[in-house]
mmCIF file of C-alpha atoms in Angstrom:
data_model
loop_
_atom_site.group_PDB
_atom_site.id
_atom_site.type_symbol
_atom_site.label_atom_id
_atom_site.label_comp_id
_atom_site.label_asym_id
_atom_site.label_seq_id
_atom_site.Cartn_x
_atom_site.Cartn_y
_atom_site.Cartn_z
ATOM 1 C CA MET P 1 7.891 13.098 -5.881
ATOM 2 C CA THR P 2 5.568 15.883 -7.044
ATOM 3 C CA GLN P 3 2.319 16.131 -4.826
ATOM 4 C CA ASN P 4 -0.550 18.115 -4.922
ATOM 5 C CA SER P 5 -1.318 20.100 -1.869
ATOM 6 C CA PRO P 6 -3.911 19.552 0.852
ATOM 7 C CA SER P 7 -7.314 20.837 0.684
ATOM 8 C CA PRO P 8 -8.793 22.321 3.726
ATOM 9 C CA SER P 9 -10.557 18.657 4.109
ATOM 10 C CA GLY P 10 -7.143 17.463 4.017
ATOM 11 C CA GLU P 11 -6.813 15.258 1.420
ATOM 12 C CA THR P 12 -4.855 15.604 -1.946
ATOM 13 C CA ALA P 13 -6.729 17.882 -4.983
ATOM 14 C CA GLY P 14 -8.330 15.053 -7.139
ATOM 15 C CA LEU P 15 -8.545 12.099 -5.026
ATOM 16 C CA THR P 16 -9.693 11.311 -1.367
ATOM 17 C CA ALA P 17 -8.090 8.757 1.192
ATOM 18 C CA LYS P 18 -11.593 7.552 1.519
ATOM 19 C CA VAL P 19 -12.124 6.843 -2.017
ATOM 20 C CA LEU P 20 -8.853 4.971 -2.755
ATOM 21 C CA ALA P 21 -9.668 2.930 0.285
ATOM 22 C CA SER P 22 -13.092 1.968 -0.838
ATOM 23 C CA ARG P 23 -11.820 0.844 -4.553
ATOM 24 C CA ALA P 24 -9.039 -1.079 -2.667
ATOM 25 C CA ALA P 25 -11.343 -2.950 -0.454
ATOM 26 C CA ALA P 26 -13.472 -3.295 -3.540
ATOM 27 C CA ALA P 27 -10.508 -4.884 -5.137
ATOM 28 C CA ALA P 28 -9.703 -6.809 -2.702
ATOM 29 C CA LEU P 29 -12.781 -8.501 -2.482
ATOM 30 C CA LEU P 30 -12.665 -9.295 -6.464
ATOM 31 C CA GLY P 31 -9.760 -11.783 -5.154
ATOM 32 C CA PRO P 32 -8.957 -15.185 -4.727
ATOM 33 C CA ALA P 33 -9.774 -16.997 -1.248
ATOM 34 C CA VAL P 34 -6.207 -18.070 -0.724
ATOM 35 C CA SER P 35 -5.892 -21.260 1.973
ATOM 36 C CA PRO P 36 -3.037 -20.620 4.289
ATOM 37 C CA GLY P 37 -1.077 -23.071 2.856
ATOM 38 C CA GLN P 38 -1.065 -21.466 -0.512
ATOM 39 C CA TRP P 39 2.441 -20.731 -1.802
ATOM 40 C CA VAL P 40 2.982 -17.258 -3.181
ATOM 41 C CA TYR P 41 5.806 -16.302 -5.551
ATOM 42 C CA ARG P 42 7.022 -12.652 -5.038
ATOM 43 C CA LYS P 43 9.674 -10.655 -7.317
ATOM 44 C CA TYR P 44 10.409 -7.487 -5.087
ATOM 45 C CA ALA P 45 12.806 -4.316 -4.635
ATOM 46 C CA VAL P 46 14.020 -3.474 -1.821
ATOM 47 C CA VAL P 47 15.663 -0.479 -0.003
ATOM 48 C CA ALA P 48 17.226 -2.018 2.637
ATOM 49 C CA THR P 49 18.602 0.982 4.397
ATOM 50 C CA PRO P 50 18.283 5.135 4.341
ATOM 51 C CA ASP P 51 21.842 5.072 2.799
ATOM 52 C CA HIS P 52 20.981 3.099 0.457
ATOM 53 C CA ALA P 53 18.045 4.889 -1.338
ATOM 54 C CA ALA P 54 19.706 6.194 -4.681
ATOM 55 C CA SER P 55 20.568 1.927 -5.328
ATOM 56 C CA PRO P 56 17.719 -0.815 -4.314
ATOM 57 C CA VAL P 57 18.531 -4.163 -5.005
ATOM 58 C CA THR P 58 15.802 -7.158 -6.757
ATOM 59 C CA ALA P 59 14.723 -9.872 -4.658
ATOM 60 C CA GLU P 60 12.563 -13.064 -5.289
ATOM 61 C CA ARG P 61 11.073 -15.033 -2.510
ATOM 62 C CA TRP P 62 7.963 -17.711 -1.881
ATOM 63 C CA ALA P 63 6.288 -17.689 1.322
ATOM 64 C CA THR P 64 3.029 -19.735 2.330
ATOM 65 C CA ALA P 65 -0.163 -17.185 2.097
ATOM 66 C CA ASP P 66 0.243 -17.228 6.251
ATOM 67 C CA ASN P 67 4.086 -16.418 6.288
ATOM 68 C CA ALA P 68 4.231 -20.016 8.197
ATOM 69 C CA THR P 69 6.503 -21.757 5.541
ATOM 70 C CA ALA P 70 9.855 -19.720 3.592
ATOM 71 C CA ALA P 71 11.786 -20.406 0.396
ATOM 72 C CA ALA P 72 14.813 -18.801 -0.932
ATOM 73 C CA TYR P 73 17.830 -19.446 -3.873
ATOM 74 C CA ILE P 74 20.768 -19.103 -1.296
ATOM 75 C CA ASP P 75 23.932 -19.852 -3.585
ATOM 76 C CA GLY P 76 22.111 -21.143 -6.337
ATOM 77 C CA GLN P 77 19.981 -24.314 -3.242
ATOM 78 C CA LEU P 78 15.962 -23.713 -2.807
ATOM 79 C CA GLU P 79 16.257 -23.904 1.119
ATOM 80 C CA VAL P 80 12.765 -24.389 2.789
ATOM 81 C CA GLY P 81 11.867 -23.966 6.042
ATOM 82 C CA PRO P 82 9.977 -21.297 8.551
ATOM 83 C CA TRP P 83 13.034 -18.951 8.139
ATOM 84 C CA THR P 84 13.222 -15.099 6.264
ATOM 85 C CA TRP P 85 15.999 -13.869 3.626
ATOM 86 C CA PRO P 86 16.106 -10.267 4.603
ATOM 87 C CA VAL P 87 18.592 -8.703 1.557
ATOM 88 C CA ASN P 88 21.388 -6.098 2.364
ATOM 89 C CA PRO P 89 22.303 -3.579 0.780
ATOM 90 C CA ALA P 90 24.289 -5.225 -1.549
ATOM 91 C CA GLY P 91 21.908 -7.547 -2.586
ATOM 92 C CA ARG P 92 22.360 -10.881 -0.536
ATOM 93 C CA THR P 93 20.483 -12.616 2.073
ATOM 94 C CA ILE P 94 20.354 -13.218 5.581
ATOM 95 C CA LYS P 95 18.928 -16.355 6.402
ATOM 96 C CA SER P 96 16.898 -16.206 10.431
ATOM 97 C CA PRO P 97 13.477 -16.966 12.093
ATOM 98 C CA ILE P 98 10.393 -15.839 10.765
ATOM 99 C CA ALA P 99 9.035 -12.983 12.579
ATOM 100 C CA GLN P 100 5.006 -12.634 12.688
ATOM 101 C CA PRO P 101 3.446 -9.170 12.407
ATOM 102 C CA ALA P 102 1.955 -8.685 16.322
ATOM 103 C CA ILE P 103 -1.881 -10.035 14.186
ATOM 104 C CA SER P 104 -1.404 -13.917 13.606
ATOM 105 C CA TYR P 105 -3.212 -14.708 10.447
ATOM 106 C CA ASN P 106 -5.762 -16.836 11.992
ATOM 107 C CA SER P 107 -7.294 -13.462 14.228
ATOM 108 C CA LEU P 108 -7.631 -11.895 10.813
ATOM 109 C CA THR P 109 -11.139 -13.471 10.518
ATOM 110 C CA SER P 110 -11.819 -11.891 13.684
ATOM 111 C CA LEU P 111 -11.014 -8.662 13.338
ATOM 112 C CA PRO P 112 -13.487 -5.563 14.148
ATOM 113 C CA THR P 113 -15.776 -5.142 10.967
ATOM 114 C CA LYS P 114 -16.641 -0.737 11.149
ATOM 115 C CA PRO P 115 -13.112 0.642 9.807
ATOM 116 C CA ARG P 116 -12.794 3.022 13.251
ATOM 117 C CA ALA P 117 -12.643 0.205 15.492
ATOM 118 C CA LEU P 118 -10.682 -1.715 13.661
ATOM 119 C CA VAL P 119 -8.077 0.469 13.574
ATOM 120 C CA ILE P 120 -8.599 1.331 17.664
ATOM 121 C CA ARG P 121 -7.742 -2.387 17.908
ATOM 122 C CA LEU P 122 -4.777 -2.233 15.739
ATOM 123 C CA GLY P 123 -3.499 1.185 17.164
ATOM 124 C CA LYS P 124 -3.542 -0.809 20.580
ATOM 125 C CA THR P 125 -1.782 -3.903 19.590
ATOM 126 C CA PRO P 126 0.160 -6.262 20.885
ATOM 127 C CA VAL P 127 0.019 -3.467 23.673
ATOM 128 C CA THR P 128 -1.765 -0.571 24.321
ATOM 129 C CA ARG P 129 -0.282 2.523 23.432
ATOM 130 C CA ALA P 130 -0.402 6.625 24.436
ATOM 131 C CA ARG P 131 -2.934 7.955 22.530
ATOM 132 C CA ALA P 132 -0.623 9.991 20.079
ATOM 133 C CA TRP P 133 1.360 6.677 18.372
ATOM 134 C CA ARG P 134 -1.665 4.761 18.076
ATOM 135 C CA ALA P 135 -2.621 6.174 14.180
ATOM 136 C CA GLY P 136 1.114 5.918 13.315
ATOM 137 C CA HIS P 137 1.184 2.595 14.938
ATOM 138 C CA ALA P 138 -2.292 0.763 13.557
ATOM 139 C CA PHE P 139 -0.794 2.492 9.999
ATOM 140 C CA GLU P 140 2.607 0.198 10.309
ATOM 141 C CA LEU P 141 1.182 -2.853 11.153
ATOM 142 C CA ILE P 142 -1.473 -2.546 8.254
ATOM 143 C CA ALA P 143 1.378 -1.761 6.201
ATOM 144 C CA GLU P 144 3.536 -5.080 7.615
ATOM 145 C CA LEU P 145 0.267 -7.205 7.540
ATOM 146 C CA PHE P 146 0.351 -6.148 3.674
ATOM 147 C CA GLN P 147 3.286 -6.867 3.495
ATOM 148 C CA THR P 148 3.701 -10.447 5.402
ATOM 149 C CA TYR P 149 0.703 -12.388 4.747
ATOM 150 C CA VAL P 150 -1.959 -12.772 0.957
ATOM 151 C CA MET P 151 -5.216 -12.035 2.923
ATOM 152 C CA PRO P 152 -8.240 -14.044 3.008
ATOM 153 C CA PRO P 153 -10.536 -10.635 0.896
ATOM 154 C CA GLN P 154 -13.033 -9.617 3.166
ATOM 155 C CA PRO P 155 -9.972 -9.082 6.280
ATOM 156 C CA ALA P 156 -8.024 -7.231 3.382
ATOM 157 C CA ALA P 157 -11.178 -5.088 2.197
ATOM 158 C CA GLN P 158 -11.754 -3.997 5.561
ATOM 159 C CA ILE P 159 -8.003 -2.958 6.310
ATOM 160 C CA PHE P 160 -8.437 -1.029 3.618
ATOM 161 C CA HIS P 161 -11.091 0.555 4.479
ATOM 162 C CA ALA P 162 -9.923 1.115 8.292
ATOM 163 C CA LEU P 163 -6.764 2.143 6.307
ATOM 164 C CA GLY P 164 -9.146 5.143 4.931
ATOM 165 C CA THR P 165 -10.188 6.475 8.553
ATOM 166 C CA ILE P 166 -6.978 7.470 9.978
ATOM 167 C CA ARG P 167 -5.904 10.539 11.179
ATOM 168 C CA ARG P 168 -3.504 12.624 8.971
ATOM 169 C CA VAL P 169 -3.570 10.024 5.920
ATOM 170 C CA LEU P 170 -3.874 11.679 2.822
ATOM 171 C CA ALA P 171 -4.256 9.823 -0.476
ATOM 172 C CA ASP P 172 -1.182 10.607 -2.867
ATOM 173 C CA GLU P 173 -2.561 10.558 -6.749
ATOM 174 C CA HIS P 174 1.181 11.479 -7.781
ATOM 175 C CA ALA P 175 3.981 8.584 -5.280
ATOM 176 C CA VAL P 176 6.830 6.861 -6.756
ATOM 177 C CA ASP P 177 7.836 3.645 -5.373
ATOM 178 C CA VAL P 178 11.701 1.926 -4.095
ATOM 179 C CA ALA P 179 11.622 1.372 -8.269
ATOM 180 C CA ARG P 180 10.844 4.460 -9.678
ATOM 181 C CA ARG P 181 7.432 3.474 -11.154
ATOM 182 C CA HIS P 182 4.743 5.760 -10.135
ATOM 183 C CA GLY P 183 1.446 4.751 -8.118
ATOM 184 C CA THR P 184 -1.330 5.769 -5.631
ATOM 185 C CA GLY P 185 0.017 5.624 -2.149
ATOM 186 C CA PHE P 186 -2.368 6.025 1.348
ATOM 187 C CA LEU P 187 0.439 8.852 2.855
ATOM 188 C CA LEU P 188 0.792 9.001 6.602
ATOM 189 C CA THR P 189 2.655 12.694 7.502
ATOM 190 C CA GLY P 190 3.375 14.113 11.014
ATOM 191 C CA THR P 191 4.286 11.019 13.022
ATOM 192 C CA GLY P 192 7.268 10.706 13.553
ATOM 193 C CA GLY P 193 7.639 10.879 9.434
ATOM 194 C CA ASN P 194 6.362 10.593 6.491
ATOM 195 C CA GLN P 195 5.287 6.528 5.530
ATOM 196 C CA GLU P 196 2.899 5.565 2.529
ATOM 197 C CA ILE P 197 1.272 2.705 1.664
ATOM 198 C CA ILE P 198 0.669 2.574 -2.634
ATOM 199 C CA VAL P 199 -1.468 0.384 -4.196
ATOM 200 C CA ASP P 200 -1.040 0.035 -8.153
ATOM 201 C CA PRO P 201 -2.897 2.887 -9.806
ATOM 202 C CA ARG P 202 -5.052 -0.403 -11.856
ATOM 203 C CA THR P 203 -5.885 -2.443 -9.761
ATOM 204 C CA TYR P 204 -5.375 -1.219 -6.784
ATOM 205 C CA HIS P 205 -3.612 -4.037 -5.719
ATOM 206 C CA PHE P 206 -0.751 -4.058 -2.674
ATOM 207 C CA ALA P 207 1.848 -3.201 -4.384
ATOM 208 C CA GLY P 208 4.670 -1.364 -2.132
ATOM 209 C CA TYR P 209 5.337 -0.030 1.424
ATOM 210 C CA GLN P 210 8.276 3.307 2.019
ATOM 211 C CA PHE P 211 9.493 4.937 4.566
ATOM 212 C CA LEU P 212 10.378 8.549 3.490
ATOM 213 C CA GLY P 213 11.720 10.251 6.349
ATOM 214 C CA SER P 214 10.858 14.369 7.005
ATOM 215 C CA GLY P 215 10.203 14.164 2.973
ATOM 216 C CA HIS P 216 8.282 12.936 -0.118
ATOM 217 C CA ASP P 217 10.917 11.277 -1.845
ATOM 218 C CA ILE P 218 12.074 7.157 -1.602
ATOM 219 C CA HIS P 219 15.357 7.525 -3.078
ATOM 220 C CA ALA P 220 16.238 11.206 -0.391
ATOM 221 C CA PRO P 221 18.636 10.278 2.705
ATOM 222 C CA GLY P 222 16.221 9.219 5.312
ATOM 223 C CA ALA P 223 14.358 6.828 2.690
ATOM 224 C CA TRP P 224 13.900 3.191 2.388
ATOM 225 C CA GLY P 225 10.825 0.505 1.832
ATOM 226 C CA MET P 226 9.898 -1.908 -1.087
ATOM 227 C CA ALA P 227 7.989 -3.066 -3.988
ATOM 228 C CA ILE P 228 6.734 -5.592 -5.744
ATOM 229 C CA LEU P 229 7.283 -5.865 -9.211
ATOM 230 C CA GLY P 230 5.344 -9.759 -9.891
ATOM 231 C CA GLN P 231 3.441 -11.955 -8.016
ATOM 232 C CA ALA P 232 1.375 -15.188 -8.435
ATOM 233 C CA LEU P 233 0.043 -18.151 -6.659
ATOM 234 C CA VAL P 234 2.032 -21.100 -7.569
ATOM 235 C CA PRO P 235 1.871 -24.823 -6.460
ATOM 236 C CA GLY P 236 4.867 -24.912 -4.582
ATOM 237 C CA PRO P 237 8.564 -23.417 -3.552
ATOM 238 C CA GLY P 238 10.882 -22.579 -6.540
ATOM 239 C CA VAL P 239 8.120 -22.264 -9.573
ATOM 240 C CA ARG P 240 8.654 -18.799 -10.286
ATOM 241 C CA LEU P 241 5.979 -16.422 -12.167
ATOM 242 C CA GLN P 242 5.424 -17.032 -15.769
ATOM 243 C CA GLY P 243 4.694 -14.053 -18.122
ATOM 244 C CA LYS P 244 5.245 -10.951 -16.994
ATOM 245 C CA PRO P 245 4.938 -9.995 -14.071
ATOM 246 C CA GLU P 246 1.982 -7.541 -12.701
ATOM 247 C CA PRO P 247 2.892 -5.373 -9.858
ATOM 248 C CA GLY P 248 0.703 -6.021 -6.866
ATOM 249 C CA LYS P 249 -1.245 -8.476 -8.434
ATOM 250 C CA PRO P 250 -2.327 -12.362 -7.421
#
């Protein structure tokens, strides 16, 4: 991935993390006010382990917006319940109980509204961490929230605004996800490994997350992550996205 050099202000040339956060937050506010039990279909590409960064696998999953119940086809049969089905490097799924983020879906609407206060809250959740690691932990937790939930518009916008205030987060206008698509990313550097949250460059909806190790290339050794190939609100589990998938858009 080719990336512009950071400017003296700490941002990549042409776009700042705060401006990108504002655009993503504005897009989030226009999103649907889904109920916790609304079913969501996702088709995604996954690099399950660093050793398989060059060969992502494609998978699909259904889950309620609050991720309390999920579904997947296992050997041709649709299974529904409080389960998750991680994808291994061979593209097979493994059944295991759903593990929720440290921030519950029900608590999203009670998060701090001020961006810096929200970053502090996330950086200390679930336990108080050393100050040097809080920014990185807040970033990781934000990535987990976007991967796990389809959040209400207001909390999603607040979280995007917070993302733009995290120290060492840069705007990356030349991001490449695990599906080899170009996007726009929030790139966090220098906290034990580079990480990136990618948004669709047209809609600014969440489109993927990746850990890049010491480099900037998702297809290099040491990298892993996921990219949303298609997402839609559906009436129930087993109902697939109709028409052409639009990355990251419910």
